[in-house]
Amino acid sequence: MPTQAIPMTLTQTLIMGVIQILAVLIVIFIIVPLTTFAERKVIGYIQVRLGATRLAGGHVGITGPMNRIMWGMGKVPMLSILRGLPIFIADALKLITKEDIIPAKADRGVFTLAPIISVMAAFGVFACVAYYPGVMFYMPKSWPVIGGLPFQGFITDVNVGLLFILGLASVGVYGIVLGAWASNSKYPLLGSLRSAAQIVSYEVPLTLSLLVPVLLSGSLSFKDMSVALSTGKDLNPLAIIPLFIGFFVYLTCGFAETNRVPFDLAEAETELVAGFHTEYSGMKFGFFYLAEYANMIVVSSLATAFFLGGHYLLPFGLQRFIPATMPIIGGPSFFFFFAKILCILFVFLWVRATLPRYRYDQLMDVGWKYLIPLTLVNLFLAAIIRFAF
């Protein structure tokens, strides 16, 4: 694993930082629309019904040939799953060109600011996520100013990275609450109240479940925690027990924190029309949409890094049994990290297609009566394993 050894000037540092930020944003803006397409297709297959098959539009102009091509793809077994792929382009164009409507009695300033808060909180978290624990590659030496400089697998390595992630991610609820309040409508207000109570409730077991890897690794740095927990270095073999329990608690809380089924009480379209974003349209609604899927990627990244082996092949510290000298599977890889994120995103879609929504009292019961006591017991177990053995 190569390490940073080249001193950089302030200008070089700023340029490399901008390049890394742009690279992360481009990947996110590719994954989010593809995830919306995959959601339609996965739910369609699981529920034995058609997902996206063709692009909406007439049979003239550009949509006609595209529809005929996609319909023909259905006759090819391996390509049938890709039918309707351009639909996410249509979704993006629809959001950009749709009329931006603001209710007459809404607080216009707060109404506009709320989705911006949500999307900034969701995207800002990626500053501390380590996609690879070292240098991924070096910039071509022929390039001016930044030639030969390392491209790190993370934007920044903060020694309290996990604390930064949890703190900034929790700001996203302000966008939901403020947007619903500013709409001056009863359905969004009910959705925001549900969301605020839900997120506050489930942040407690979520944080307690993440304290297990913190306790076992002895660090708050995203990169250091990921490497220590993945390789199993200085990790007691019994640590797999609290990590395994912590993973399922964390993932459950992750569903609640992202307002996904079966915890989508903030939207609950069968009860509240669309919940907190009922009055939003155009790109303001698009920002809330981006924030939700970006938060799904964040939840998947943390689960991958701290429980599923991160950049290494095996989860829960089992990588210790594979020699580091073994080619491909013995060392870290960005593709391992990326593949695990995709698997967890699939679980998000799978759960949406199979489980019904909780009642609100059931949702609160799960968080306070079951998950919090379980995480406290699990944290106590991790402390015993860490300090008594």
C-alpha positions as a printed Julia matrix, in Angstrom:
389×3 Matrix{Float64}:
   0.0     0.0     0.0
   1.82    3.15   -1.18
   1.85    6.11    1.15
   2.07    9.84    0.7
   5.75   10.83    0.56
   5.8    13.83   -1.78
   5.6    17.27   -0.14
   3.09   19.51   -1.91
   2.76   23.26   -2.1
  -0.46   24.98   -1.1
  -1.44   25.4    -4.77
  -0.84   21.72   -5.51
  -2.8    20.7    -2.41
  -5.75   22.86   -3.42
  -5.75   21.58   -7.02
  -5.52   17.94   -5.95
  -8.29   18.52   -3.41
 -10.56   19.98   -6.09
  -9.79   17.05   -8.43
 -10.6    14.52   -5.72
 -13.84   16.31   -4.8
 -14.91   16.4    -8.45
 -14.09   12.7    -8.86
 -16.25   11.79   -5.84
 -19.12   14.01   -7.02
 -19.02   12.52  -10.51
 -19.19    8.99   -9.1
 -22.11    9.95   -6.84
 -23.99   11.62   -9.71
 -23.53    8.42  -11.73
 -24.53    6.01   -8.95
 -27.65    7.92   -7.84
 -29.51    7.85  -11.2
 -28.4     4.27  -11.83
 -29.74    3.33   -8.39
 -33.13    4.85   -9.24
 -33.18    2.77  -12.43
 -32.08   -0.35  -10.54
 -34.81    0.3    -7.98
 -37.49    0.08  -10.66
 -35.97   -3.04  -12.19
 -35.22   -4.88   -8.93
 -38.67   -4.22   -7.47
 -40.2    -5.27  -10.77
 -38.36   -8.59  -10.78
 -38.98   -9.32   -7.09
 -42.68   -8.52   -7.31
 -43.01  -10.33  -10.67
 -44.14   -7.32  -12.65
 -42.69   -5.07  -15.31
 -40.1    -2.56  -14.26
 -38.83    0.17  -16.56
 -38.91   -1.16  -20.13
 -39.12    1.83  -22.41
 -38.53    5.56  -22.38
 -41.73    7.57  -22.08
 -42.43    9.57  -25.2
 -43.83    9.38  -28.7
 -42.67    7.16  -31.52
 -41.16   10.07  -33.43
 -37.92   11.94  -32.93
 -35.23   10.47  -30.69
 -37.57    8.52  -28.4
 -38.98    6.37  -31.2
 -35.72    4.59  -32.17
 -34.69    4.35  -28.5
 -37.96    2.63  -27.59
 -37.7     0.19  -30.49
 -34.1    -0.69  -29.54
 -35.02   -1.23  -25.88
 -38.04   -3.34  -26.8
 -35.79   -5.49  -29.0
 -33.34   -5.92  -26.11
 -36.02   -7.9   -24.31
 -35.45  -10.77  -26.73
 -31.8   -11.11  -25.64
 -31.59  -12.8   -22.18
 -28.53  -10.93  -20.91
 -29.68   -7.56  -22.2
 -33.31   -7.69  -21.08
 -32.42   -6.36  -17.63
 -31.07   -3.17  -19.25
 -34.34   -2.3   -20.97
 -35.41    1.18  -20.0
 -31.88    2.26  -19.05
 -32.16    5.78  -20.57
 -35.14    6.48  -18.32
 -32.91    8.1   -15.68
 -31.87   10.66  -18.32
 -35.56   11.47  -18.8
 -35.97   11.77  -15.02
 -33.1    14.25  -14.79
 -34.45   16.34  -17.68
 -37.91   16.29  -16.12
 -36.63   17.61  -12.79
 -34.53   20.32  -14.44
 -37.3    21.57  -16.75
 -40.28   21.16  -14.41
 -41.95   24.32  -13.13
 -40.72   25.41   -9.71
 -43.85   26.05   -7.64
 -43.79   27.76   -4.23
 -47.03   27.77   -2.19
 -48.52   31.23   -1.76
 -48.33   31.19    2.06
 -44.96   29.45    2.31
 -41.88   31.05    3.85
 -40.01   31.5     0.56
 -36.53   31.86    2.03
 -36.66   28.81    4.3
 -38.59   26.85    1.66
 -35.7    27.37   -0.77
 -32.93   26.85    1.79
 -34.22   23.53    3.23
 -33.37   21.2     0.3
 -29.97   22.88    0.0
 -29.24   22.05    3.65
 -30.21   18.42    3.12
 -28.11   17.91    0.01
 -25.07   19.75    1.4
 -25.14   17.67    4.59
 -25.45   14.46    2.55
 -22.61   15.32    0.17
 -20.32   16.89    2.77
 -20.02   13.58    4.6
 -18.04   12.1     1.7
 -15.08   14.33    2.61
 -14.02   11.83    5.29
 -14.94    8.55    3.59
 -11.85    6.53    2.59
 -12.47    4.55   -0.6
  -8.95    3.17   -0.54
  -6.47    3.33    2.39
  -3.58    4.86    0.49
  -2.51    6.17   -2.92
  -4.68    4.87   -5.78
  -2.41    6.14   -8.56
  -0.02    8.95   -9.47
  -0.86   11.81  -11.8
   1.05   11.71  -15.15
   4.42   13.44  -14.82
   3.85   15.34  -18.05
   0.99   17.31  -16.49
   1.85   20.84  -15.29
   1.79   21.73  -11.57
   0.36   18.38  -10.4
   2.48   15.99  -12.47
   3.71   12.99  -10.43
   1.52   13.81   -7.41
  -0.39   11.02   -5.66
  -4.15   10.64   -5.99
  -5.29    9.51   -2.54
  -8.19    7.14   -1.96
  -9.82    9.76    0.29
 -10.37   13.51    0.18
  -9.07   14.07    3.7
  -8.0    11.86    6.6
  -9.34   13.47    9.78
  -8.33   11.83   13.06
 -11.96   12.19   14.23
 -13.47   11.36   10.85
 -16.31    9.23   12.2
 -17.32   12.01   14.59
 -17.37   14.45   11.68
 -19.51   12.09    9.61
 -22.07   11.52   12.36
 -22.24   15.22   13.23
 -22.69   16.45    9.67
 -25.1    13.68    8.68
 -27.41   14.6    11.56
 -27.76   18.12   10.12
 -29.8    16.66    7.25
 -32.89   16.4     9.45
 -32.95   20.2     9.68
 -33.59   20.37    5.95
 -36.56   18.03    6.29
 -38.08   19.83    9.27
 -37.5    23.34    7.94
 -38.78   22.47    4.48
 -41.96   20.94    5.85
 -42.56   23.83    8.27
 -41.93   26.43    5.56
 -44.47   24.73    3.27
 -47.28   25.83    5.62
 -49.16   22.59    4.9
 -50.42   19.95    7.32
 -49.18   16.86    5.48
 -45.53   17.96    5.24
 -45.63   19.12    8.86
 -46.85   15.71   10.05
 -44.16   14.03    7.97
 -41.42   16.27    9.37
 -42.52   15.63   12.96
 -42.4    11.92   12.31
 -38.99   12.23   10.66
 -37.51   14.33   13.48
 -38.67   11.89   16.17
 -37.57    8.92   14.08
 -34.09   10.2    13.3
 -33.45   11.38   16.86
 -34.62    8.01   18.19
 -32.58    5.87   15.82
 -29.41    7.98   16.0
 -28.93    6.62   19.54
 -28.67    2.9    18.63
 -26.87    3.77   15.38
 -24.15    5.65   17.26
 -23.92    2.93   19.92
 -23.53    0.28   17.21
 -20.67    2.29   15.66
 -18.98    2.59   19.06
 -18.26   -1.13   18.83
 -15.77   -0.75   15.93
 -14.43    2.41   17.59
 -13.78    0.49   20.8
 -12.22   -2.49   19.05
 -10.0    -0.44   16.74
  -9.04    2.29   19.23
  -9.42    5.06   16.66
 -11.93    7.52   15.19
 -10.13    7.93   11.85
 -12.16    6.4     9.02
  -9.07    5.02    7.27
  -7.38    3.66   10.4
 -10.58    2.06   11.69
 -11.28    0.44    8.35
  -7.79   -1.06    8.03
  -7.64   -2.25   11.65
 -11.05   -3.89   11.57
 -10.58   -5.4     8.12
  -7.14   -6.94    8.6
  -7.89   -8.07   12.14
  -4.56   -6.64   13.32
  -4.41   -6.7    17.14
  -8.06   -7.81   17.1
  -9.25  -10.64   19.32
 -10.91  -13.42   17.25
 -13.96  -13.15   19.53
 -14.5    -9.62   18.2
 -16.44  -11.14   15.32
 -19.42  -11.6    17.69
 -20.05   -7.92   18.6
 -19.16   -6.86   15.05
 -21.71   -9.27   13.6
 -24.44   -8.07   15.96
 -23.44   -4.43   15.48
 -23.69   -4.76   11.71
 -27.34   -5.79   11.72
 -28.26   -3.14   14.29
 -26.42   -0.48   12.3
 -28.05   -1.51    9.02
 -31.5    -1.44   10.63
 -30.86    2.04   11.98
 -29.47    3.03    8.58
 -32.84    2.27    7.01
 -34.51    4.5     9.6
 -31.96    7.32    9.22
 -32.46    7.41    5.44
 -36.27    7.25    5.72
 -36.42    4.06    3.67
 -38.99    1.28    3.83
 -40.03   -0.06    6.31
 -39.19    3.17    8.16
 -40.46    5.69    5.58
 -42.94    7.3     7.97
 -41.66   10.73    6.92
 -43.08   10.21    3.41
 -45.81    7.57    3.82
 -47.51    8.32    0.51
 -50.56    6.23    1.46
 -51.13    8.48    4.48
 -49.46   11.84    3.91
 -49.55   12.24    0.09
 -45.74   12.44   -0.05
 -44.85   13.58    3.44
 -42.36   16.32    4.08
 -41.74   17.16    0.39
 -45.39   17.22   -0.74
 -45.24   20.89   -1.77
 -41.88   20.65   -3.57
 -41.39   20.37   -7.32
 -38.62   20.7    -9.86
 -35.01   20.72   -8.69
 -35.97   21.53   -5.11
 -37.61   18.11   -4.95
 -34.6    16.79   -6.89
 -32.28   17.95   -4.09
 -34.26   15.98   -1.5
 -34.15   13.01   -3.88
 -30.37   13.33   -4.27
 -29.9    13.65   -0.52
 -31.84   10.45    0.18
 -29.82    8.35   -2.24
 -26.54    9.99   -1.23
 -27.33    9.09    2.39
 -27.94    5.51    1.28
 -24.43    5.47   -0.2
 -23.01    6.92    3.05
 -24.75    4.26    5.15
 -23.46    1.57    2.77
 -19.92    2.99    2.93
 -19.81    2.96    6.74
 -21.25   -0.56    6.91
 -18.67   -1.72    4.38
 -15.72   -0.04    6.08
 -16.4    -0.97    9.69
 -18.15   -4.33    9.45
 -17.79   -5.97    6.03
 -14.02   -5.81    5.61
 -13.81   -2.47    3.82
 -11.19   -2.51    1.11
 -10.33   -6.16    1.8
 -12.18   -9.29    0.71
 -13.43  -10.9     3.92
 -15.72   -9.26    6.53
 -15.57   -9.0    10.34
 -11.77   -9.18   10.58
 -11.55  -12.59    8.87
  -9.01  -11.17    6.42
  -6.32  -12.14    8.95
  -6.53  -15.7     7.66
  -5.48  -14.67    4.13
  -1.74  -13.98    3.7
  -1.04  -10.42    2.63
   1.3   -11.76   -0.06
  -1.53  -13.58   -1.86
  -2.24  -11.83   -5.17
  -5.5    -9.9    -5.61
  -7.33  -11.14   -2.49
  -4.46  -10.6    -0.06
  -4.38   -6.81   -0.26
  -6.8    -3.87   -0.35
  -8.73   -2.99   -3.47
 -11.09   -0.19   -4.38
 -13.22   -2.73   -6.26
 -13.87   -4.77   -3.1
 -15.11   -1.61   -1.37
 -17.25   -0.58   -4.33
 -18.76   -4.06   -4.81
 -19.81   -4.26   -1.15
 -21.47   -0.84   -1.38
 -23.46   -2.06   -4.38
 -24.52   -5.19   -2.47
 -25.86   -3.12    0.45
 -27.65   -0.77   -1.96
 -29.31   -3.88   -3.41
 -30.45   -4.8     0.12
 -32.11   -1.36    0.39
 -34.06   -2.1    -2.79
 -34.79   -5.69   -1.76
 -36.27   -4.61    1.57
 -38.43   -1.96   -0.12
 -39.88   -4.61   -2.41
 -40.72   -7.06    0.37
 -41.52   -5.44    3.73
 -44.58   -3.34    4.64
 -44.33   -0.04    6.49
 -44.31   -0.03   10.3
 -47.0     1.69   12.3
 -45.58    4.69   14.12
 -45.9     3.1    17.57
 -44.14   -0.04   16.26
 -41.33    2.09   14.85
 -40.74    3.74   18.23
 -40.96    0.39   20.03
 -38.27   -1.15   17.82
 -35.88    1.73   18.46
 -36.33    2.33   22.19
 -37.4    -1.06   23.54
 -35.22   -3.39   21.48
 -32.36   -1.77   19.56
 -31.03    0.52   22.32
 -30.84   -2.25   24.98
 -29.32   -4.61   22.41
 -26.62   -2.1    21.44
 -25.77   -1.41   25.09
 -25.33   -5.13   25.76
 -23.3    -5.49   22.56
 -21.08   -2.55   23.52
 -20.49   -4.09   26.95
 -19.57   -7.39   25.25
 -17.11   -5.6    22.95
 -15.51   -3.87   25.95
 -15.01   -7.22   27.7
 -13.43   -8.73   24.58
 -11.23   -5.67   24.06
  -9.88   -5.3    27.6
 -10.35   -8.63   29.36
  -8.79  -10.99   26.8
